[in-house]
Amino acid sequence: MLRHRSNQVRSLHVLCYEKIFALAVPPRPRAASPPIARSYSLDVPAELLRTQGFIDGRWVSAAASFPVLDPASGQQLVEVADCGRREARAAVGAAHAAFHAWKRHTAKERSVLLRRWYELLVQHSEDLAKLITAECGKPMKESRSEIAYSASFLEWFSEEARRVYGDIVPSPLKDRKILLLKQPVGVASIITPWNFPSAMITRKVGAALAAGCTVVVKPAEDTPLSALALAELATRAGIPAGVFNVVPCSRERTPAVGEVLCTDPLVSKVSFTGSTATGKILLKHAADTVKKVSMELGGHAPFIVFDSADVDKAVAGAMASKFRNSGQTCVCSNRFLVQSGIYKRFIERLAKVMDAELRLGHGFEPTTTQGPLINVRAAEKVEHQIADAVAHGATVVRGGQRLEGSFVQPTLLANVTTEMLCTQEETFGPLVPVLKFNTEEEALAIANASHVGLAGYFFSQDVSQIWRVAEQLEVGMVGVNEGLLSTSEAAFGGMKQSGLGTEGSKYGIEEYLDIKYMCFGGLTL
């Protein structure tokens, strides 16, 4: 465990026992090679490796602490302050007090501060990426990409801060003017997941601060270090005390802290990214005080490949969509539907590309493309889905094995049916179950047979079909001949039980604004 040493560089030496895993396993899994011990060092400035909560511009301790683990090795990285109800209420109070001054900052002043914060993220991108790899397990290449993505939201909303326009509406009467003003809602509780521990914060907080709101962030218990580093950089950027607060807590204290953040009458807005089940609980909490709520919840994305598709491009899209962060993204393709005319060719080609491109290992290893899943529970879920599919007749084409710790082989299954568990619930892991379909209507029926609708993807070169399918897919985001679609400029959100509201784009800031109608009467015109 690391202890605080100000103005020094912390060096974290984690001994990780890693296996060199065989990926291709037709017709049965190969035995793993003997473990190879490797030592990985995380060298970041002490000021960026924070272990306390951040409330009202101050670093605060809690009565207890909880461990943060390296998911690749299971080794403890640090212990972080385990904030509870008291700290959560203090953070809300600080945010509420700061709101009255922050909302009076001009849009340009807020824009300049957000821009400074963005520039600091870019300046410290390598250290921030190391924190993500250490606590989340991503390969460094992906962690660097996340920091660029995270910074892009601060840049985008620094610009959007100056484009919050109201309206002057033509009045039906000559003695009055009708004005529609946009004003910040107030304190926003920001509850974020572990799979994008930096970007999920900036996507919400960038919009909130640009609008003139203040925030309390509760990061996931698995990945609090990225949130705390963001707090340090926010302070350096000149974000005033109380505007950005962070209350890390353990899994055991999460329900209590979450309840405070969703029920405190000083909170006006709740933004949550996570599971649909947890989102429903938070919605119930927020209902008692009728808070404004936005939620990005579970996905179960279909990936459809029609006979007219360019198979090589479809395979490349499948690789990008499925295996980013080892399949642990909310917009990952979960159900692969391939038309009968190219079904065999698609599977054969995908298997070869998996063999050539995917390498399991620790995220700090330069050749690694697939890190561990976030914890053992996540690995067990994938293992269970694979076993269920095989028991119901699926064929393992590649992978299929749960490995040491939370590692799972990237797995390709053929002969999959809709009766199998992997087609009925979100996987959040490196599993590619491929179903065969015959007609467009059949594919759409399977794709839309879900209570969630976040993202969907399909590959086709038939222009008429592209329009038909894009309009009929019951999802909030559609990738057409493209496997990666997230960007700060575009609206991010889902349909059905995948959530409420929109993040990113010009619409994301609207989630943190109220519209006030002002009738200016008694005029002589």
Coordinates of C-alpha atoms in Angstrom, one line a residue:
M1 CA 0.0 0.0 0.0
L2 CA 1.2 3.5 -0.8
R3 CA 1.4 6.2 1.8
H4 CA 1.1 9.9 1.0
R5 CA 4.4 11.6 0.2
S6 CA 3.9 15.2 -1.0
N7 CA 6.1 16.7 -3.7
Q8 CA 7.6 13.3 -4.5
V9 CA 7.0 10.7 -7.1
R10 CA 5.2 7.7 -6.0
S11 CA 6.5 4.4 -7.4
L12 CA 4.1 1.5 -7.3
H13 CA 5.7 -1.8 -7.9
V14 CA 3.2 -4.5 -8.5
L15 CA 4.3 -8.1 -8.9
C16 CA 1.8 -9.6 -11.4
Y17 CA 1.8 -13.2 -12.3
E18 CA 0.7 -13.4 -15.9
K19 CA 0.2 -16.3 -18.1
I20 CA 0.9 -16.3 -21.8
F21 CA -2.5 -17.4 -23.0
A22 CA -3.3 -19.3 -26.2
L23 CA -6.1 -17.6 -28.0
A24 CA -6.9 -20.0 -30.9
V25 CA -8.3 -23.3 -29.6
P26 CA -9.9 -25.3 -32.4
P27 CA -11.1 -27.9 -31.7
R28 CA -10.4 -27.7 -28.0
P29 CA -8.6 -25.3 -25.6
R30 CA -4.9 -25.5 -25.4
A31 CA -3.2 -25.7 -22.1
A32 CA -1.9 -22.3 -20.8
S33 CA 1.8 -21.8 -20.5
P34 CA 3.4 -21.7 -17.0
P35 CA 3.1 -18.4 -15.2
I36 CA 5.7 -15.8 -15.9
A37 CA 6.3 -13.2 -13.1
R38 CA 6.7 -9.6 -14.3
S39 CA 7.0 -6.5 -12.2
Y40 CA 5.2 -3.4 -13.4
S41 CA 5.8 0.1 -12.1
L42 CA 3.4 3.0 -12.0
D43 CA 5.3 6.3 -11.7
V44 CA 3.0 9.3 -11.4
P45 CA 3.4 12.6 -9.5
A46 CA 2.2 12.4 -5.9
E47 CA -0.3 15.1 -6.5
L48 CA -2.1 13.0 -9.1
L49 CA -2.2 9.9 -7.0
R50 CA -4.7 11.0 -4.4
T51 CA -6.3 8.8 -1.8
Q52 CA -8.6 11.2 0.1
G53 CA -12.0 12.7 -0.7
F54 CA -12.2 16.1 -2.2
I55 CA -14.8 18.5 -0.7
D56 CA -15.0 22.3 -0.9
G57 CA -11.6 22.5 -2.4
R58 CA -9.9 20.5 0.4
W59 CA -8.6 16.9 0.6
V60 CA -10.5 15.2 3.4
S61 CA -10.0 11.9 5.2
A62 CA -12.7 9.5 6.3
A63 CA -13.0 7.3 9.4
A64 CA -12.3 4.2 7.3
S65 CA -10.6 3.3 4.0
F66 CA -11.1 0.7 1.3
P67 CA -8.6 -1.0 -1.1
V68 CA -8.2 -0.3 -4.8
L69 CA -7.0 -3.4 -6.6
D70 CA -5.1 -4.0 -9.8
P71 CA -7.7 -6.2 -11.7
A72 CA -4.9 -8.0 -13.6
S73 CA -3.1 -9.3 -10.5
G74 CA -5.5 -8.8 -7.6
Q75 CA -2.7 -6.9 -5.8
Q76 CA -3.7 -3.9 -3.7
L77 CA -2.7 -0.5 -5.3
V78 CA -3.7 1.9 -2.5
E79 CA -6.3 2.5 0.1
V80 CA -8.7 5.3 -0.5
A81 CA -10.9 7.2 2.0
D82 CA -14.2 5.4 2.4
C83 CA -16.7 8.3 2.5
G84 CA -20.1 7.9 4.0
R85 CA -23.3 9.8 4.6
R86 CA -21.6 12.6 6.5
E87 CA -19.1 13.3 3.8
A88 CA -21.7 13.1 1.1
R89 CA -23.9 15.6 2.9
A90 CA -20.9 17.9 3.4
A91 CA -20.1 17.7 -0.3
V92 CA -23.7 18.5 -1.3
G93 CA -23.6 21.5 1.1
A94 CA -20.3 22.7 -0.3
A95 CA -21.7 22.4 -3.9
H96 CA -24.9 24.3 -2.9
A97 CA -22.9 27.1 -1.3
A98 CA -20.6 27.4 -4.3
F99 CA -23.5 27.3 -6.8
H100 CA -24.7 30.8 -6.0
A101 CA -21.3 32.3 -7.0
W102 CA -20.6 29.9 -9.8
K103 CA -23.9 30.6 -11.7
R104 CA -23.0 34.3 -11.7
H105 CA -19.8 33.7 -13.5
T106 CA -20.2 34.8 -17.1
A107 CA -20.4 32.1 -19.8
K108 CA -17.0 33.2 -21.1
E109 CA -15.4 32.9 -17.6
R110 CA -16.7 29.4 -17.2
S111 CA -15.5 28.6 -20.8
V112 CA -12.0 29.8 -20.0
L113 CA -11.8 27.7 -16.9
L114 CA -13.0 24.6 -18.6
R115 CA -10.5 25.2 -21.4
R116 CA -7.7 25.3 -18.8
W117 CA -8.9 22.1 -17.3
Y118 CA -8.9 20.5 -20.8
E119 CA -5.3 21.7 -21.4
L120 CA -4.2 20.2 -18.1
L121 CA -5.7 16.8 -19.1
V122 CA -3.8 16.9 -22.3
Q123 CA -0.6 18.0 -20.5
H124 CA -0.8 15.1 -18.0
S125 CA -2.3 12.5 -20.4
E126 CA 0.3 9.9 -19.9
D127 CA 0.1 9.9 -16.1
L128 CA -3.7 9.8 -16.2
A129 CA -3.6 6.9 -18.6
K130 CA -1.3 5.0 -16.2
L131 CA -3.9 5.5 -13.5
I132 CA -6.7 4.0 -15.7
T133 CA -4.6 1.0 -16.6
A134 CA -3.7 0.4 -13.0
E135 CA -7.2 0.5 -11.6
C136 CA -9.3 -0.5 -14.6
G137 CA -7.0 -3.0 -16.4
K138 CA -7.2 -1.5 -19.9
P139 CA -4.1 -1.7 -22.2
M140 CA -2.2 1.5 -22.2
K141 CA -3.1 2.2 -25.8
E142 CA -6.8 2.2 -24.8
S143 CA -6.2 4.3 -21.6
R144 CA -4.4 6.9 -23.7
S145 CA -7.4 7.0 -26.0
E146 CA -9.8 7.4 -23.1
I147 CA -7.9 10.4 -21.8
A148 CA -8.1 12.0 -25.2
Y149 CA -11.8 11.2 -25.3
S150 CA -12.2 12.5 -21.7
A151 CA -10.4 15.7 -22.5
S152 CA -12.6 16.2 -25.6
F153 CA -15.7 16.7 -23.5
L154 CA -14.1 19.5 -21.5
E155 CA -13.0 21.1 -24.8
W156 CA -16.4 20.7 -26.3
F157 CA -18.4 22.0 -23.4
S158 CA -15.9 24.9 -22.9
E159 CA -17.1 26.0 -26.3
E160 CA -20.8 25.1 -25.7
A161 CA -20.8 27.3 -22.5
R162 CA -21.0 30.4 -24.7
R163 CA -23.8 29.0 -26.9
V164 CA -26.6 28.6 -24.3
Y165 CA -29.2 30.7 -26.1
G166 CA -32.6 31.6 -25.0
D167 CA -35.5 32.9 -27.2
I168 CA -37.5 36.0 -27.8
V169 CA -40.9 34.9 -28.9
P170 CA -43.3 37.1 -30.9
S171 CA -46.0 38.2 -28.5
P172 CA -49.7 38.1 -29.4
L173 CA -50.2 41.3 -27.5
K174 CA -48.7 44.7 -28.3
D175 CA -47.9 45.7 -24.6
R176 CA -45.6 42.9 -23.7
K177 CA -42.5 40.9 -24.7
I178 CA -42.1 37.1 -24.3
L179 CA -38.6 35.9 -23.3
L180 CA -37.5 32.3 -22.6
L181 CA -34.4 32.2 -20.4
K182 CA -32.1 29.3 -19.8
Q183 CA -30.7 29.0 -16.3
P184 CA -28.6 26.3 -14.4
V185 CA -30.7 23.8 -12.4
G186 CA -28.4 23.8 -9.4
V187 CA -26.4 21.1 -7.7
A188 CA -25.9 17.9 -9.7
S189 CA -25.0 14.5 -8.3
I190 CA -22.8 12.6 -10.8
I191 CA -22.6 8.8 -10.3
T192 CA -20.2 7.1 -12.7
P193 CA -19.1 3.6 -13.6
W194 CA -15.7 1.9 -13.6
N195 CA -15.3 1.1 -17.3
F196 CA -14.5 4.7 -18.4
P197 CA -13.4 6.1 -15.1
S198 CA -12.3 9.5 -16.6
A199 CA -14.5 10.1 -19.6
M200 CA -17.8 9.3 -17.9
I201 CA -17.0 12.0 -15.4
T202 CA -16.0 14.7 -17.9
R203 CA -18.9 13.9 -20.2
K204 CA -21.3 14.8 -17.4
V205 CA -19.3 17.4 -15.5
G206 CA -18.2 19.3 -18.5
A207 CA -21.9 19.9 -19.4
A208 CA -22.9 20.7 -15.8
L209 CA -20.1 23.3 -15.2
A210 CA -20.6 24.9 -18.6
A211 CA -24.3 25.4 -17.7
G212 CA -23.4 27.0 -14.4
C213 CA -24.2 24.0 -12.1
T214 CA -21.9 22.6 -9.4
V215 CA -21.4 18.9 -8.9
V216 CA -20.7 16.1 -6.4
V217 CA -19.1 13.1 -8.1
K218 CA -19.3 9.5 -6.7
P219 CA -16.9 7.4 -8.8
A220 CA -17.2 3.6 -8.9
E221 CA -15.5 1.8 -6.0
D222 CA -13.2 -0.1 -8.4
T223 CA -11.8 3.1 -10.0
P224 CA -11.7 6.2 -7.7
L225 CA -8.2 7.2 -8.6
S226 CA -9.0 8.8 -12.0
A227 CA -11.8 10.9 -10.4
L228 CA -9.5 12.2 -7.7
A229 CA -6.8 13.1 -10.2
L230 CA -9.4 15.1 -12.2
A231 CA -10.1 17.0 -8.9
E232 CA -6.5 17.9 -8.6
L233 CA -6.3 19.2 -12.1
A234 CA -9.6 21.1 -11.7
T235 CA -8.1 22.9 -8.8
R236 CA -5.0 23.8 -10.8
A237 CA -7.3 25.0 -13.6
G238 CA -8.8 27.5 -11.2
I239 CA -12.2 25.8 -10.8
P240 CA -13.5 27.5 -7.5
A241 CA -13.8 25.5 -4.3
G242 CA -17.1 23.6 -3.9
V243 CA -17.8 23.6 -7.7
F244 CA -16.3 20.1 -8.2
N245 CA -16.4 17.6 -5.3
V246 CA -15.5 13.9 -5.2
V247 CA -16.7 11.4 -2.6
P248 CA -15.2 7.9 -3.1
C249 CA -16.6 5.0 -1.2
S250 CA -16.5 1.3 -0.9
R251 CA -19.2 -1.1 -2.3
E252 CA -20.6 -1.5 1.2
R253 CA -21.1 2.3 1.6
T254 CA -22.3 2.9 -2.0
P255 CA -26.1 2.5 -1.2
A256 CA -26.0 5.0 1.6
V257 CA -23.9 7.6 -0.3
G258 CA -26.1 7.1 -3.4
E259 CA -29.2 7.6 -1.3
V260 CA -27.9 10.9 0.0
L261 CA -27.0 12.1 -3.4
C262 CA -30.4 11.2 -4.8
T263 CA -32.6 12.4 -1.9
D264 CA -30.9 15.5 -0.4
P265 CA -33.2 18.4 -1.1
L266 CA -30.2 20.6 -2.0
V267 CA -29.6 18.4 -5.0
S268 CA -31.5 19.4 -8.1
K269 CA -30.2 17.0 -10.7
V270 CA -29.0 13.4 -10.8
S271 CA -26.9 11.9 -13.6
F272 CA -26.1 8.2 -13.5
T273 CA -24.3 5.8 -15.8
G274 CA -24.6 2.1 -14.9
S275 CA -26.9 -0.9 -14.9
T276 CA -30.6 -0.6 -15.5
A277 CA -31.4 -2.3 -12.2
T278 CA -29.4 0.3 -10.2
G279 CA -30.8 3.1 -12.3
K280 CA -34.4 2.1 -11.3
I281 CA -33.4 2.3 -7.6
L282 CA -31.9 5.8 -8.1
L283 CA -35.0 6.9 -10.0
K284 CA -37.2 5.9 -7.0
H285 CA -34.9 7.8 -4.7
A286 CA -35.0 10.9 -6.9
A287 CA -38.8 10.8 -7.3
D288 CA -39.6 11.9 -3.7
T289 CA -38.0 15.3 -4.4
V290 CA -38.9 15.4 -8.1
K291 CA -35.3 15.9 -9.3
K292 CA -34.3 16.3 -12.9
V293 CA -32.7 13.0 -13.9
S294 CA -30.6 11.7 -16.8
M295 CA -29.5 8.1 -17.0
E296 CA -27.4 6.1 -19.4
L297 CA -28.2 2.5 -18.5
G298 CA -27.6 -1.0 -19.8
G299 CA -27.2 -2.0 -23.5
H300 CA -27.6 -5.2 -25.5
A301 CA -26.4 -4.0 -28.9
P302 CA -27.2 -6.0 -32.0
F303 CA -24.5 -6.2 -34.7
I304 CA -26.1 -7.2 -38.0
V305 CA -24.2 -8.3 -41.1
F306 CA -26.3 -8.5 -44.3
D307 CA -25.4 -10.5 -47.4
S308 CA -24.6 -7.3 -49.3
A309 CA -22.0 -6.3 -46.7
D310 CA -18.2 -6.0 -47.3
V311 CA -17.2 -8.9 -45.1
D312 CA -13.7 -7.6 -44.3
K313 CA -15.1 -4.3 -43.2
A314 CA -17.8 -6.0 -41.1
V315 CA -15.1 -8.1 -39.4
A316 CA -13.1 -5.0 -38.7
G317 CA -16.2 -3.3 -37.3
A318 CA -16.9 -6.3 -35.1
M319 CA -13.4 -6.3 -33.7
A320 CA -13.5 -2.6 -32.9
S321 CA -17.0 -2.8 -31.4
K322 CA -16.6 -6.0 -29.4
F323 CA -13.1 -6.1 -28.0
R324 CA -12.5 -2.5 -26.9
N325 CA -11.9 -2.7 -23.1
S326 CA -12.2 -6.5 -23.4
G327 CA -15.9 -6.1 -24.2
Q328 CA -16.6 -3.9 -21.2
T329 CA -18.4 -0.9 -22.7
C330 CA -22.1 -0.1 -22.7
V331 CA -22.2 0.2 -26.5
C332 CA -20.3 -3.1 -27.2
S333 CA -21.9 -5.4 -29.7
N334 CA -23.6 -8.2 -27.7
R335 CA -25.6 -10.2 -30.3
F336 CA -24.0 -10.8 -33.7
L337 CA -26.6 -11.6 -36.4
V338 CA -25.2 -12.7 -39.8
Q339 CA -27.2 -13.5 -42.9
S340 CA -27.1 -17.0 -44.1
G341 CA -25.4 -16.3 -47.4
I342 CA -22.1 -15.1 -45.7
Y343 CA -22.5 -16.7 -42.2
K344 CA -19.7 -19.2 -42.7
R345 CA -17.3 -16.8 -44.4
F346 CA -17.8 -14.2 -41.6
I347 CA -17.0 -16.6 -38.8
E348 CA -14.0 -18.0 -40.6
R349 CA -12.6 -14.5 -41.3
L350 CA -13.4 -13.2 -37.8
A351 CA -11.6 -16.2 -36.2
K352 CA -8.5 -15.5 -38.2
V353 CA -8.4 -11.9 -37.3
M354 CA -8.9 -12.7 -33.6
D355 CA -5.9 -15.1 -33.8
A356 CA -3.8 -12.4 -35.5
E357 CA -4.7 -9.3 -33.4
L358 CA -5.7 -10.2 -29.9
R359 CA -3.2 -10.7 -27.1
L360 CA -4.1 -11.2 -23.5
G361 CA -2.0 -9.7 -20.7
H362 CA -1.4 -7.0 -18.2
G363 CA -2.3 -3.5 -19.5
F364 CA 1.2 -2.2 -19.0
E365 CA 2.6 -4.9 -21.3
P366 CA 3.1 -3.1 -24.7
T367 CA 1.8 -6.0 -26.8
T368 CA -1.4 -6.5 -24.8
T369 CA -4.7 -5.8 -26.6
Q370 CA -7.0 -7.6 -24.1
G371 CA -6.7 -6.9 -20.4
P372 CA -8.5 -8.5 -17.5
L373 CA -12.2 -8.0 -16.7
I374 CA -12.7 -5.7 -13.8
N375 CA -13.1 -8.4 -11.2
V376 CA -13.8 -12.1 -10.6
R377 CA -17.5 -11.6 -10.6
A378 CA -17.4 -10.2 -14.1
A379 CA -15.3 -13.2 -15.3
E380 CA -17.7 -15.6 -13.7
K381 CA -20.6 -14.0 -15.6
V382 CA -18.9 -14.5 -18.9
E383 CA -17.9 -18.1 -18.0
H384 CA -21.6 -18.8 -17.1
Q385 CA -22.8 -17.5 -20.4
I386 CA -20.4 -19.6 -22.4
A387 CA -21.3 -22.7 -20.4
D388 CA -25.0 -22.1 -21.0
A389 CA -24.5 -21.6 -24.7
V390 CA -22.5 -24.7 -25.1
A391 CA -25.0 -26.7 -23.1
H392 CA -27.7 -25.5 -25.5
G393 CA -25.8 -26.5 -28.7
A394 CA -23.4 -23.6 -29.5
T395 CA -20.0 -24.4 -30.9
V396 CA -16.8 -22.9 -29.5
V397 CA -14.8 -21.6 -32.5
R398 CA -12.2 -19.7 -30.5
G399 CA -11.4 -19.3 -26.9
G400 CA -14.1 -20.5 -24.4
Q401 CA -12.0 -20.6 -21.3
R402 CA -12.0 -18.7 -18.0
L403 CA -8.3 -18.2 -17.1
E404 CA -6.4 -17.1 -14.0
G405 CA -8.0 -14.4 -11.9
S406 CA -10.4 -12.2 -13.9
F407 CA -8.9 -13.1 -17.3
V408 CA -11.2 -14.7 -19.9
Q409 CA -10.2 -15.8 -23.4
P410 CA -11.8 -13.8 -26.2
T411 CA -14.4 -16.3 -27.3
L412 CA -16.2 -16.9 -30.6
L413 CA -19.4 -19.0 -30.7
A414 CA -21.2 -20.4 -33.7
N415 CA -24.7 -22.0 -33.9
V416 CA -26.1 -19.6 -31.4
T417 CA -29.8 -19.3 -30.8
T418 CA -32.1 -16.8 -29.1
E419 CA -32.8 -19.3 -26.3
M420 CA -29.2 -18.9 -25.0
L421 CA -28.5 -16.6 -22.1
C422 CA -25.8 -14.6 -24.0
T423 CA -28.5 -13.4 -26.4
Q424 CA -30.9 -12.4 -23.6
E425 CA -28.7 -10.3 -21.3
E426 CA -25.8 -8.0 -21.6
T427 CA -22.4 -9.8 -21.4
F428 CA -19.8 -7.1 -20.6
G429 CA -17.0 -9.3 -21.7
P430 CA -15.1 -10.7 -24.7
L431 CA -17.8 -13.0 -26.0
V432 CA -19.0 -13.1 -29.7
P433 CA -22.1 -15.2 -30.1
V434 CA -23.1 -15.4 -33.8
L435 CA -26.7 -16.2 -34.8
K436 CA -27.7 -17.0 -38.4
F437 CA -30.7 -15.3 -40.0
N438 CA -32.4 -15.4 -43.4
T439 CA -34.4 -12.2 -43.9
E440 CA -34.2 -8.5 -43.0
E441 CA -37.5 -8.8 -41.1
E442 CA -36.1 -11.7 -39.1
A443 CA -33.0 -9.8 -38.2
L444 CA -34.9 -6.7 -37.1
A445 CA -37.3 -8.9 -35.0
I446 CA -34.4 -10.4 -33.1
A447 CA -32.5 -7.1 -32.8
N448 CA -35.5 -5.3 -31.3
A449 CA -36.6 -8.2 -29.0
S450 CA -35.0 -6.5 -26.0
H451 CA -36.2 -4.2 -23.2
V452 CA -33.1 -2.0 -23.7
G453 CA -32.0 0.0 -26.8
L454 CA -28.8 1.9 -26.4
A455 CA -26.7 1.2 -29.6
G456 CA -26.9 -1.0 -32.6
Y457 CA -24.7 -1.7 -35.6
F458 CA -25.2 -3.1 -39.1
F459 CA -23.3 -3.6 -42.3
S460 CA -24.9 -3.4 -45.7
Q461 CA -24.1 -1.9 -49.1
D462 CA -27.8 -1.7 -50.1
V463 CA -28.7 2.0 -49.7
S464 CA -32.5 1.4 -49.5
Q465 CA -31.9 -1.3 -46.8
I466 CA -29.6 1.1 -44.9
W467 CA -32.4 3.6 -44.6
R468 CA -35.0 1.0 -43.7
V469 CA -32.9 -0.7 -41.0
A470 CA -31.5 2.5 -39.5
E471 CA -35.0 3.8 -39.0
Q472 CA -36.5 0.6 -37.6
L473 CA -33.8 -0.4 -35.1
E474 CA -35.1 0.5 -31.7
V475 CA -31.9 2.0 -30.3
G476 CA -30.7 5.6 -29.6
M477 CA -27.5 5.3 -31.6
V478 CA -26.9 3.4 -34.9
G479 CA -23.5 2.6 -36.5
V480 CA -23.9 2.0 -40.2
N481 CA -20.8 0.3 -41.7
E482 CA -19.0 1.5 -38.6
G483 CA -18.2 -0.2 -35.2
L484 CA -17.1 2.9 -33.2
L485 CA -19.5 5.8 -32.9
S486 CA -18.9 7.7 -29.7
T487 CA -17.7 11.3 -30.0
S488 CA -18.2 14.5 -28.0
E489 CA -19.9 16.2 -30.9
A490 CA -22.7 13.6 -31.2
A491 CA -25.7 12.9 -29.0
F492 CA -25.2 9.8 -26.7
G493 CA -28.3 8.2 -25.3
G494 CA -30.7 5.3 -25.6
M495 CA -34.3 4.2 -25.9
K496 CA -36.5 1.9 -23.9
Q497 CA -34.9 1.0 -20.6
S498 CA -31.5 2.1 -21.7
G499 CA -32.0 5.4 -20.0
L500 CA -33.3 9.0 -20.0
G501 CA -31.8 12.1 -21.6
T502 CA -28.7 12.8 -23.7
E503 CA -25.0 13.3 -23.1
G504 CA -22.5 15.0 -25.4
S505 CA -23.4 17.1 -28.4
K506 CA -25.2 20.5 -28.3
Y507 CA -28.0 18.7 -26.5
G508 CA -26.0 17.5 -23.5
I509 CA -25.9 20.8 -21.8
E510 CA -29.7 21.1 -21.9
E511 CA -29.9 18.4 -19.3
Y512 CA -28.4 20.9 -16.7
L513 CA -30.7 23.8 -17.7
D514 CA -34.2 25.0 -16.7
I515 CA -36.2 27.1 -19.1
K516 CA -37.8 30.2 -17.4
Y517 CA -40.6 32.1 -19.1
M518 CA -40.4 35.9 -18.6
C519 CA -43.3 38.0 -19.6
F520 CA -42.3 41.7 -19.7
G521 CA -45.5 43.6 -19.8
G522 CA -46.8 47.2 -19.4
L523 CA -44.9 48.4 -22.4
T524 CA -45.9 51.3 -24.7
L525 CA -44.8 50.2 -28.2

